Amino acid sequence: KLRLALAQRIVKFYFQKIDGSIREAYGTLSEHSIPATSGIDNRRKNDTIQTYFDTEKQEWRCFKKANLISIA
């Protein structure tokens, strides 16, 4: 559900960080809102991790899907 929303727009969501604190994030995967990327990604895909482009920090971030608390 989160991945579909991220692909369409900027989404506000909350997840628990490794240190136990709660993080409020604004992220997207929409091609209109992320910078162009180049090169080949040869890394193995991990289905337990969600990557997103943080629109506040203007950087790529990720978190464990199991730590997702809510989508606003």
PDB file of N, CA and C in Angstrom:
ATOM      1  N   LYS A   1       0.831  -1.195   0.000  1.00  0.00           N
ATOM      2  CA  LYS A   1       0.000   0.000   0.000  1.00  0.00           C
ATOM      3  C   LYS A   1       0.874   1.257   0.000  1.00  0.00           C
ATOM      4  N   LEU A   2       1.917   1.266   0.834  1.00  0.00           N
ATOM      5  CA  LEU A   2       2.814   2.423   0.891  1.00  0.00           C
ATOM      6  C   LEU A   2       3.548   2.594  -0.434  1.00  0.00           C
ATOM      7  N   ARG A   3       4.037   1.513  -1.005  1.00  0.00           N
ATOM      8  CA  ARG A   3       4.794   1.616  -2.254  1.00  0.00           C
ATOM      9  C   ARG A   3       3.939   2.205  -3.372  1.00  0.00           C
ATOM     10  N   LEU A   4       2.673   1.810  -3.438  1.00  0.00           N
ATOM     11  CA  LEU A   4       1.772   2.357  -4.463  1.00  0.00           C
ATOM     12  C   LEU A   4       1.558   3.854  -4.261  1.00  0.00           C
ATOM     13  N   ALA A   5       1.378   4.276  -3.011  1.00  0.00           N
ATOM     14  CA  ALA A   5       1.188   5.699  -2.719  1.00  0.00           C
ATOM     15  C   ALA A   5       2.460   6.486  -3.037  1.00  0.00           C
ATOM     16  N   LEU A   6       3.628   5.940  -2.690  1.00  0.00           N
ATOM     17  CA  LEU A   6       4.897   6.617  -2.957  1.00  0.00           C
ATOM     18  C   LEU A   6       5.120   6.811  -4.450  1.00  0.00           C
ATOM     19  N   ALA A   7       4.662   5.871  -5.260  1.00  0.00           N
ATOM     20  CA  ALA A   7       4.844   5.967  -6.705  1.00  0.00           C
ATOM     21  C   ALA A   7       3.998   7.072  -7.320  1.00  0.00           C
ATOM     22  N   GLN A   8       2.947   7.505  -6.624  1.00  0.00           N
ATOM     23  CA  GLN A   8       2.030   8.496  -7.180  1.00  0.00           C
ATOM     24  C   GLN A   8       2.239   9.910  -6.651  1.00  0.00           C
ATOM     25  N   ARG A   9       2.694  10.029  -5.388  1.00  0.00           N
ATOM     26  CA  ARG A   9       2.751  11.362  -4.776  1.00  0.00           C
ATOM     27  C   ARG A   9       3.716  11.366  -3.592  1.00  0.00           C
ATOM     28  N   ILE A  10       3.852  12.536  -2.958  1.00  0.00           N
ATOM     29  CA  ILE A  10       4.623  12.647  -1.719  1.00  0.00           C
ATOM     30  C   ILE A  10       3.732  12.165  -0.578  1.00  0.00           C
ATOM     31  N   VAL A  11       4.246  11.252   0.219  1.00  0.00           N
ATOM     32  CA  VAL A  11       3.467  10.606   1.274  1.00  0.00           C
ATOM     33  C   VAL A  11       4.100  10.909   2.629  1.00  0.00           C
ATOM     34  N   LYS A  12       3.237  11.210   3.607  1.00  0.00           N
ATOM     35  CA  LYS A  12       3.685  11.373   4.987  1.00  0.00           C
ATOM     36  C   LYS A  12       3.458  10.039   5.682  1.00  0.00           C
ATOM     37  N   PHE A  13       4.514   9.492   6.299  1.00  0.00           N
ATOM     38  CA  PHE A  13       4.384   8.220   6.998  1.00  0.00           C
ATOM     39  C   PHE A  13       5.313   8.203   8.206  1.00  0.00           C
ATOM     40  N   TYR A  14       5.084   7.244   9.079  1.00  0.00           N
ATOM     41  CA  TYR A  14       5.847   7.112  10.314  1.00  0.00           C
ATOM     42  C   TYR A  14       6.429   5.709  10.399  1.00  0.00           C
ATOM     43  N   PHE A  15       7.666   5.618  10.880  1.00  0.00           N
ATOM     44  CA  PHE A  15       8.258   4.315  11.131  1.00  0.00           C
ATOM     45  C   PHE A  15       9.177   4.411  12.346  1.00  0.00           C
ATOM     46  N   GLN A  16       9.468   3.247  12.923  1.00  0.00           N
ATOM     47  CA  GLN A  16      10.335   3.194  14.099  1.00  0.00           C
ATOM     48  C   GLN A  16      11.769   2.975  13.636  1.00  0.00           C
ATOM     49  N   LYS A  17      12.662   3.844  14.088  1.00  0.00           N
ATOM     50  CA  LYS A  17      14.065   3.733  13.737  1.00  0.00           C
ATOM     51  C   LYS A  17      14.720   2.636  14.578  1.00  0.00           C
ATOM     52  N   ILE A  18      15.922   2.256  14.217  1.00  0.00           N
ATOM     53  CA  ILE A  18      16.635   1.193  14.925  1.00  0.00           C
ATOM     54  C   ILE A  18      16.861   1.546  16.393  1.00  0.00           C
ATOM     55  N   ASP A  19      17.058   2.834  16.700  1.00  0.00           N
ATOM     56  CA  ASP A  19      17.277   3.238  18.092  1.00  0.00           C
ATOM     57  C   ASP A  19      15.985   3.302  18.902  1.00  0.00           C
ATOM     58  N   GLY A  20      14.854   3.000  18.266  1.00  0.00           N
ATOM     59  CA  GLY A  20      13.571   2.971  18.959  1.00  0.00           C
ATOM     60  C   GLY A  20      12.750   4.242  18.819  1.00  0.00           C
ATOM     61  N   SER A  21      13.343   5.312  18.320  1.00  0.00           N
ATOM     62  CA  SER A  21      12.595   6.558  18.155  1.00  0.00           C
ATOM     63  C   SER A  21      11.680   6.467  16.934  1.00  0.00           C
ATOM     64  N   ILE A  22      10.661   7.318  16.934  1.00  0.00           N
ATOM     65  CA  ILE A  22       9.693   7.347  15.838  1.00  0.00           C
ATOM     66  C   ILE A  22      10.093   8.439  14.865  1.00  0.00           C
ATOM     67  N   ARG A  23      10.124   8.117  13.600  1.00  0.00           N
ATOM     68  CA  ARG A  23      10.510   9.069  12.557  1.00  0.00           C
ATOM     69  C   ARG A  23       9.302   9.419  11.711  1.00  0.00           C
ATOM     70  N   GLU A  24       9.053  10.707  11.563  1.00  0.00           N
ATOM     71  CA  GLU A  24       8.045  11.205  10.630  1.00  0.00           C
ATOM     72  C   GLU A  24       8.767  11.510   9.328  1.00  0.00           C
ATOM     73  N   ALA A  25       8.316  10.920   8.239  1.00  0.00           N
ATOM     74  CA  ALA A  25       9.003  11.086   6.962  1.00  0.00           C
ATOM     75  C   ALA A  25       8.042  11.539   5.875  1.00  0.00           C
ATOM     76  N   TYR A  26       8.570  12.334   4.962  1.00  0.00           N
ATOM     77  CA  TYR A  26       7.858  12.733   3.755  1.00  0.00           C
ATOM     78  C   TYR A  26       8.688  12.206   2.592  1.00  0.00           C
ATOM     79  N   GLY A  27       8.129  11.236   1.872  1.00  0.00           N
ATOM     80  CA  GLY A  27       8.905  10.618   0.811  1.00  0.00           C
ATOM     81  C   GLY A  27       8.078  10.343  -0.426  1.00  0.00           C
ATOM     82  N   THR A  28       8.787   9.986  -1.493  1.00  0.00           N
ATOM     83  CA  THR A  28       8.131   9.688  -2.763  1.00  0.00           C
ATOM     84  C   THR A  28       9.008   8.759  -3.594  1.00  0.00           C
ATOM     85  N   LEU A  29       8.390   8.134  -4.560  1.00  0.00           N
ATOM     86  CA  LEU A  29       9.079   7.398  -5.621  1.00  0.00           C
ATOM     87  C   LEU A  29       8.596   7.893  -6.984  1.00  0.00           C
ATOM     88  N   SER A  30       7.815   8.972  -6.976  1.00  0.00           N
ATOM     89  CA  SER A  30       7.278   9.547  -8.201  1.00  0.00           C
ATOM     90  C   SER A  30       8.411  10.106  -9.059  1.00  0.00           C
ATOM     91  N   GLU A  31       8.433   9.726 -10.320  1.00  0.00           N
ATOM     92  CA  GLU A  31       9.500  10.176 -11.220  1.00  0.00           C
ATOM     93  C   GLU A  31       9.528  11.692 -11.384  1.00  0.00           C
ATOM     94  N   HIS A  32       8.403  12.366 -11.128  1.00  0.00           N
ATOM     95  CA  HIS A  32       8.334  13.822 -11.273  1.00  0.00           C
ATOM     96  C   HIS A  32       9.043  14.533 -10.126  1.00  0.00           C
ATOM     97  N   SER A  33       9.235  13.855  -8.996  1.00  0.00           N
ATOM     98  CA  SER A  33       9.764  14.506  -7.798  1.00  0.00           C
ATOM     99  C   SER A  33      11.167  14.078  -7.404  1.00  0.00           C
ATOM    100  N   ILE A  34      11.739  13.096  -8.092  1.00  0.00           N
ATOM    101  CA  ILE A  34      13.070  12.624  -7.725  1.00  0.00           C
ATOM    102  C   ILE A  34      14.075  13.032  -8.792  1.00  0.00           C
ATOM    103  N   PRO A  35      15.335  13.204  -8.393  1.00  0.00           N
ATOM    104  CA  PRO A  35      16.350  13.566  -9.380  1.00  0.00           C
ATOM    105  C   PRO A  35      16.669  12.383 -10.293  1.00  0.00           C
ATOM    106  N   ALA A  36      17.188  12.672 -11.441  1.00  0.00           N
ATOM    107  CA  ALA A  36      17.563  11.620 -12.387  1.00  0.00           C
ATOM    108  C   ALA A  36      18.719  10.807 -11.818  1.00  0.00           C
ATOM    109  N   THR A  37      18.650   9.505 -12.004  1.00  0.00           N
ATOM    110  CA  THR A  37      19.727   8.627 -11.550  1.00  0.00           C
ATOM    111  C   THR A  37      20.395   8.030 -12.771  1.00  0.00           C
ATOM    112  N   SER A  38      21.666   7.719 -12.627  1.00  0.00           N
ATOM    113  CA  SER A  38      22.399   7.130 -13.741  1.00  0.00           C
ATOM    114  C   SER A  38      23.193   5.933 -13.236  1.00  0.00           C
ATOM    115  N   GLY A  39      23.616   5.104 -14.140  1.00  0.00           N
ATOM    116  CA  GLY A  39      24.396   3.940 -13.773  1.00  0.00           C
ATOM    117  C   GLY A  39      23.531   2.696 -13.670  1.00  0.00           C
ATOM    118  N   ILE A  40      24.190   1.608 -13.330  1.00  0.00           N
ATOM    119  CA  ILE A  40      23.520   0.314 -13.228  1.00  0.00           C
ATOM    120  C   ILE A  40      23.540  -0.122 -11.764  1.00  0.00           C
ATOM    121  N   ASP A  41      22.400  -0.566 -11.276  1.00  0.00           N
ATOM    122  CA  ASP A  41      22.283  -1.029  -9.905  1.00  0.00           C
ATOM    123  C   ASP A  41      22.401  -2.549  -9.887  1.00  0.00           C
ATOM    124  N   ASN A  42      23.541  -3.048  -9.461  1.00  0.00           N
ATOM    125  CA  ASN A  42      23.778  -4.487  -9.431  1.00  0.00           C
ATOM    126  C   ASN A  42      23.557  -5.093  -8.052  1.00  0.00           C
ATOM    127  N   ARG A  43      23.059  -4.301  -7.114  1.00  0.00           N
ATOM    128  CA  ARG A  43      22.850  -4.814  -5.762  1.00  0.00           C
ATOM    129  C   ARG A  43      21.678  -5.781  -5.731  1.00  0.00           C
ATOM    130  N   ARG A  44      21.747  -6.718  -4.788  1.00  0.00           N
ATOM    131  CA  ARG A  44      20.626  -7.645  -4.619  1.00  0.00           C
ATOM    132  C   ARG A  44      19.449  -6.895  -4.010  1.00  0.00           C
ATOM    133  N   LYS A  45      18.250  -7.242  -4.425  1.00  0.00           N
ATOM    134  CA  LYS A  45      17.043  -6.613  -3.891  1.00  0.00           C
ATOM    135  C   LYS A  45      16.675  -7.284  -2.571  1.00  0.00           C
ATOM    136  N   ASN A  46      16.238  -6.482  -1.601  1.00  0.00           N
ATOM    137  CA  ASN A  46      15.833  -6.991  -0.296  1.00  0.00           C
ATOM    138  C   ASN A  46      14.358  -6.644  -0.105  1.00  0.00           C
ATOM    139  N   ASP A  47      13.511  -7.648  -0.052  1.00  0.00           N
ATOM    140  CA  ASP A  47      12.070  -7.427   0.056  1.00  0.00           C
ATOM    141  C   ASP A  47      11.639  -6.911   1.419  1.00  0.00           C
ATOM    142  N   THR A  48      12.523  -6.936   2.415  1.00  0.00           N
ATOM    143  CA  THR A  48      12.155  -6.463   3.755  1.00  0.00           C
ATOM    144  C   THR A  48      12.473  -4.988   3.947  1.00  0.00           C
ATOM    145  N   ILE A  49      13.100  -4.354   2.960  1.00  0.00           N
ATOM    146  CA  ILE A  49      13.503  -2.950   3.050  1.00  0.00           C
ATOM    147  C   ILE A  49      12.708  -2.113   2.055  1.00  0.00           C
ATOM    148  N   GLN A  50      12.229  -0.947   2.500  1.00  0.00           N
ATOM    149  CA  GLN A  50      11.552   0.010   1.614  1.00  0.00           C
ATOM    150  C   GLN A  50      12.457   1.215   1.414  1.00  0.00           C
ATOM    151  N   THR A  51      12.832   1.480   0.188  1.00  0.00           N
ATOM    152  CA  THR A  51      13.598   2.686  -0.116  1.00  0.00           C
ATOM    153  C   THR A  51      12.628   3.777  -0.554  1.00  0.00           C
ATOM    154  N   TYR A  52      13.032   5.016  -0.336  1.00  0.00           N
ATOM    155  CA  TYR A  52      12.216   6.160  -0.759  1.00  0.00           C
ATOM    156  C   TYR A  52      13.113   7.374  -0.869  1.00  0.00           C
ATOM    157  N   PHE A  53      12.652   8.380  -1.622  1.00  0.00           N
ATOM    158  CA  PHE A  53      13.375   9.636  -1.726  1.00  0.00           C
ATOM    159  C   PHE A  53      12.789  10.594  -0.707  1.00  0.00           C
ATOM    160  N   ASP A  54      13.600  10.998   0.269  1.00  0.00           N
ATOM    161  CA  ASP A  54      13.169  11.908   1.335  1.00  0.00           C
ATOM    162  C   ASP A  54      13.106  13.319   0.760  1.00  0.00           C
ATOM    163  N   THR A  55      11.905  13.875   0.686  1.00  0.00           N
ATOM    164  CA  THR A  55      11.730  15.191   0.062  1.00  0.00           C
ATOM    165  C   THR A  55      12.195  16.328   0.954  1.00  0.00           C
ATOM    166  N   GLU A  56      12.384  16.083   2.247  1.00  0.00           N
ATOM    167  CA  GLU A  56      12.896  17.123   3.143  1.00  0.00           C
ATOM    168  C   GLU A  56      14.424  17.184   3.094  1.00  0.00           C
ATOM    169  N   LYS A  57      15.079  16.037   3.126  1.00  0.00           N
ATOM    170  CA  LYS A  57      16.541  15.973   3.111  1.00  0.00           C
ATOM    171  C   LYS A  57      17.109  15.940   1.697  1.00  0.00           C
ATOM    172  N   GLN A  58      16.227  15.677   0.692  1.00  0.00           N
ATOM    173  CA  GLN A  58      16.649  15.558  -0.705  1.00  0.00           C
ATOM    174  C   GLN A  58      17.708  14.463  -0.873  1.00  0.00           C
ATOM    175  N   GLU A  59      17.461  13.325  -0.200  1.00  0.00           N
ATOM    176  CA  GLU A  59      18.367  12.183  -0.270  1.00  0.00           C
ATOM    177  C   GLU A  59      17.568  10.894  -0.283  1.00  0.00           C
ATOM    178  N   TRP A  60      18.190   9.815  -0.760  1.00  0.00           N
ATOM    179  CA  TRP A  60      17.564   8.495  -0.710  1.00  0.00           C
ATOM    180  C   TRP A  60      17.689   7.936   0.696  1.00  0.00           C
ATOM    181  N   ARG A  61      16.631   7.332   1.191  1.00  0.00           N
ATOM    182  CA  ARG A  61      16.586   6.737   2.531  1.00  0.00           C
ATOM    183  C   ARG A  61      15.917   5.371   2.431  1.00  0.00           C
ATOM    184  N   CYS A  62      16.006   4.605   3.521  1.00  0.00           N
ATOM    185  CA  CYS A  62      15.318   3.321   3.574  1.00  0.00           C
ATOM    186  C   CYS A  62      14.983   2.974   5.020  1.00  0.00           C
ATOM    187  N   PHE A  63      14.075   2.026   5.188  1.00  0.00           N
ATOM    188  CA  PHE A  63      13.710   1.523   6.509  1.00  0.00           C
ATOM    189  C   PHE A  63      13.167   0.113   6.355  1.00  0.00           C
ATOM    190  N   LYS A  64      13.134  -0.619   7.448  1.00  0.00           N
ATOM    191  CA  LYS A  64      12.578  -1.966   7.429  1.00  0.00           C
ATOM    192  C   LYS A  64      11.059  -1.871   7.351  1.00  0.00           C
ATOM    193  N   LYS A  65      10.464  -2.597   6.416  1.00  0.00           N
ATOM    194  CA  LYS A  65       9.015  -2.558   6.227  1.00  0.00           C
ATOM    195  C   LYS A  65       8.269  -2.959   7.493  1.00  0.00           C
ATOM    196  N   ALA A  66       8.850  -3.864   8.277  1.00  0.00           N
ATOM    197  CA  ALA A  66       8.211  -4.311   9.525  1.00  0.00           C
ATOM    198  C   ALA A  66       8.108  -3.182  10.540  1.00  0.00           C
ATOM    199  N   ASN A  67       8.900  -2.125  10.401  1.00  0.00           N
ATOM    200  CA  ASN A  67       8.900  -1.002  11.337  1.00  0.00           C
ATOM    201  C   ASN A  67       7.950   0.120  10.935  1.00  0.00           C
ATOM    202  N   LEU A  68       7.207  -0.048   9.859  1.00  0.00           N
ATOM    203  CA  LEU A  68       6.224   0.953   9.442  1.00  0.00           C
ATOM    204  C   LEU A  68       5.105   1.023  10.472  1.00  0.00           C
ATOM    205  N   ILE A  69       4.800   2.227  10.938  1.00  0.00           N
ATOM    206  CA  ILE A  69       3.763   2.409  11.946  1.00  0.00           C
ATOM    207  C   ILE A  69       2.465   2.843  11.304  1.00  0.00           C
ATOM    208  N   SER A  70       2.492   3.919  10.512  1.00  0.00           N
ATOM    209  CA  SER A  70       1.277   4.384   9.866  1.00  0.00           C
ATOM    210  C   SER A  70       1.580   5.241   8.647  1.00  0.00           C
ATOM    211  N   ILE A  71       0.564   5.367   7.802  1.00  0.00           N
ATOM    212  CA  ILE A  71       0.620   6.224   6.624  1.00  0.00           C
ATOM    213  C   ILE A  71      -0.415   7.303   6.810  1.00  0.00           C
ATOM    214  N   ALA A  72       0.015   8.555   6.707  1.00  0.00           N
ATOM    215  CA  ALA A  72      -0.921   9.673   6.920  1.00  0.00           C
ATOM    216  C   ALA A  72      -1.519  10.129   5.613  1.00  0.00           C
TER     217      ALA A  72
END
